[in-house]
Every structure is written in structure tokens, then in C-alpha cells.
Amino acid sequence: QVQLVESGGGLVQPGGSLRLSCAYSGRFFTIYTMGWYRQAPGKQRELVADITSGGITNYATSVKGRFTISRDNAKNSVYLQMNSLKPEDTAVYYCRATQRSTVNYWGQGTQVTVSS
């Protein structure tokens, strides 16, 4: 029943910014920890950032200080503001909803390409 749809990806120059959005469809959005993951070609999927139902955030060291995750419970949405983008940020970015590690939902992903 739960569906996640990412949007906002695209091509951006190094140093530029993008804002990703994840729209959640279903019930009980507020119980989920929401996260953004990314996967580059030939690499494993990795955590970028997540935010708990209580608003506690966590970031990968590589993006801390550049990216900001937020959620709007009234809109059932999660966002990832990405600033000072680097070529190594190029990847498919996925939205995930999880609850106590027993339930997982994934979006289809949105491509982010950082290149001059």
C-alpha cells in the first residue's frame, strides 16, 4: 500500500544545488524513519541521511555540512537539500521508509548527475 516517489533529480554543475523530494502515499507516515540513500555505478547503496519520527537526523560523513534532510508531516513528504555538489555525489538517489527495521519501503530512485 505504501508508495514512495522521488523527484527533483537532474544535471547540475559542481558547486551547484538541488532539492530532492519524496512523496509518501499511504497511512501512518509519522511512524516511519525516512531516509535518503544513493547508489553509484559499481558501488553498493549507501546511506546519505535519515530522519526519525522524532526529528533526529543522521548524515553520512561525506555529506555532512552540505546536505540537509527534512520532513513535512502535514504533506507526507521528505526532502534533501543538496548544496556544494561534487562529481562524487553523482548517483541514483532513493527514498526509504522504515519502521523498527521490520518494514521497508523504497522508491524507484531519481538520477543526480554532477558534471561540468
GROMACS .gro file of C-alpha atoms in nm:
model
  116
    1GLN     CA    1   0.000   0.000   0.000
    2VAL     CA    2   0.285   0.239   0.075
    3GLN     CA    3   0.438   0.411  -0.223
    4LEU     CA    4   0.733   0.646  -0.241
    5VAL     CA    5   0.801   0.868  -0.539
    6GLU     CA    6   1.121   1.070  -0.570
    7SER     CA    7   1.160   1.382  -0.779
    8GLY     CA    8   1.398   1.671  -0.826
    9GLY     CA    9   1.699   1.497  -0.973
   10GLY     CA   10   1.883   1.621  -1.275
   11LEU     CA   11   2.208   1.754  -1.413
   12VAL     CA   12   2.392   2.019  -1.216
   13GLN     CA   13   2.739   2.171  -1.229
   14PRO     CA   14   2.990   2.121  -0.948
   15GLY     CA   15   2.917   2.364  -0.669
   16GLY     CA   16   2.551   2.382  -0.760
   17SER     CA   17   2.244   2.282  -0.565
   18LEU     CA   18   1.947   2.051  -0.600
   19ARG     CA   19   1.650   1.975  -0.382
   20LEU     CA   20   1.509   1.625  -0.388
   21SER     CA   21   1.157   1.545  -0.280
   22CYS     CA   22   0.997   1.220  -0.173
   23ALA     CA   23   0.621   1.192  -0.172
   24TYR     CA   24   0.472   0.927   0.055
   25SER     CA   25   0.137   0.768  -0.023
   26GLY     CA   26  -0.027   0.560   0.244
   27ARG     CA   27  -0.114   0.570   0.610
   28PHE     CA   28   0.083   0.646   0.923
   29PHE     CA   29   0.363   0.848   0.767
   30THR     CA   30   0.469   0.984   1.104
   31ILE     CA   31   0.574   0.645   1.245
   32TYR     CA   32   0.848   0.596   0.989
   33THR     CA   33   1.209   0.686   0.991
   34MET     CA   34   1.268   0.836   0.648
   35GLY     CA   35   1.597   0.821   0.469
   36TRP     CA   36   1.782   0.904   0.153
   37TYR     CA   37   2.023   0.653   0.005
   38ARG     CA   38   2.229   0.663  -0.309
   39GLN     CA   39   2.395   0.417  -0.538
   40ALA     CA   40   2.663   0.495  -0.792
   41PRO     CA   41   2.756   0.256  -1.074
   42GLY     CA   42   2.967  -0.032  -0.946
   43LYS     CA   43   2.912   0.061  -0.583
   44GLN     CA   44   2.685  -0.053  -0.304
   45ARG     CA   45   2.390   0.151  -0.195
   46GLU     CA   46   2.483   0.379   0.092
   47LEU     CA   47   2.302   0.590   0.346
   48VAL     CA   48   2.310   0.962   0.278
   49ALA     CA   49   2.087   1.089   0.555
   50ASP     CA   50   1.785   0.991   0.757
   51ILE     CA   51   1.540   1.148   0.996
   52THR     CA   52   1.340   0.974   1.265
   53SER     CA   53   0.978   1.023   1.353
   54GLY     CA   54   1.104   1.238   1.639
   55GLY     CA   55   1.308   1.460   1.410
   56ILE     CA   56   1.654   1.326   1.490
   57THR     CA   57   1.882   1.345   1.187
   58ASN     CA   58   2.184   1.145   1.081
   59TYR     CA   59   2.424   1.214   0.795
   60ALA     CA   60   2.700   1.036   0.616
   61THR     CA   61   3.033   1.199   0.685
   62SER     CA   62   3.079   1.274   0.317
   63VAL     CA   63   2.772   1.496   0.301
   64LYS     CA   64   2.756   1.646   0.649
   65GLY     CA   65   2.754   2.023   0.628
   66ARG     CA   66   2.643   2.021   0.265
   67PHE     CA   67   2.315   1.829   0.269
   68THR     CA   68   2.009   1.880   0.485
   69ILE     CA   69   1.726   1.633   0.533
   70SER     CA   70   1.386   1.747   0.648
   71ARG     CA   71   1.030   1.622   0.665
   72ASP     CA   72   0.690   1.781   0.648
   73ASN     CA   73   0.445   1.553   0.820
   74ALA     CA   74   0.149   1.762   0.709
   75LYS     CA   75   0.243   1.695   0.348
   76ASN     CA   76   0.374   1.340   0.393
   77SER     CA   77   0.697   1.447   0.230
   78VAL     CA   78   1.070   1.423   0.286
   79TYR     CA   79   1.328   1.650   0.132
   80LEU     CA   80   1.700   1.651   0.073
   81GLN     CA   81   1.859   1.988   0.012
   82MET     CA   82   2.194   1.935  -0.155
   83ASN     CA   83   2.442   2.221  -0.173
   84SER     CA   84   2.802   2.246  -0.289
   85LEU     CA   85   2.756   1.940  -0.503
   86LYS     CA   86   3.059   1.743  -0.614
   87PRO     CA   87   3.108   1.497  -0.901
   88GLU     CA   88   3.133   1.216  -0.647
   89ASP     CA   89   2.773   1.289  -0.545
   90THR     CA   90   2.661   1.151  -0.880
   91ALA     CA   91   2.429   0.858  -0.817
   92VAL     CA   92   2.073   0.739  -0.818
   93TYR     CA   93   1.910   0.867  -0.503
   94TYR     CA   94   1.645   0.657  -0.331
   95CYS     CA   95   1.391   0.739  -0.067
   96ARG     CA   96   1.326   0.481   0.205
   97ALA     CA   97   1.068   0.442   0.478
   98THR     CA   98   1.143   0.205   0.764
   99GLN     CA   99   0.988   0.120   1.097
  100ARG     CA  100   1.185  -0.068   1.363
  101SER     CA  101   1.386  -0.242   1.091
  102THR     CA  102   1.094  -0.476   1.025
  103VAL     CA  103   0.926  -0.282   0.747
  104ASN     CA  104   1.099  -0.128   0.448
  105TYR     CA  105   0.965   0.063   0.152
  106TRP     CA  106   1.173   0.202  -0.132
  107GLY     CA  107   1.110   0.449  -0.407
  108GLN     CA  108   1.220   0.397  -0.764
  109GLY     CA  109   1.502   0.649  -0.744
  110THR     CA  110   1.595   0.973  -0.913
  111GLN     CA  111   1.918   1.038  -1.101
  112VAL     CA  112   2.154   1.309  -0.983
  113THR     CA  113   2.445   1.392  -1.209
  114VAL     CA  114   2.708   1.644  -1.109
  115SER     CA  115   2.925   1.734  -1.404
  116SER     CA  116   3.068   2.030  -1.586
   0.00000   0.00000   0.00000
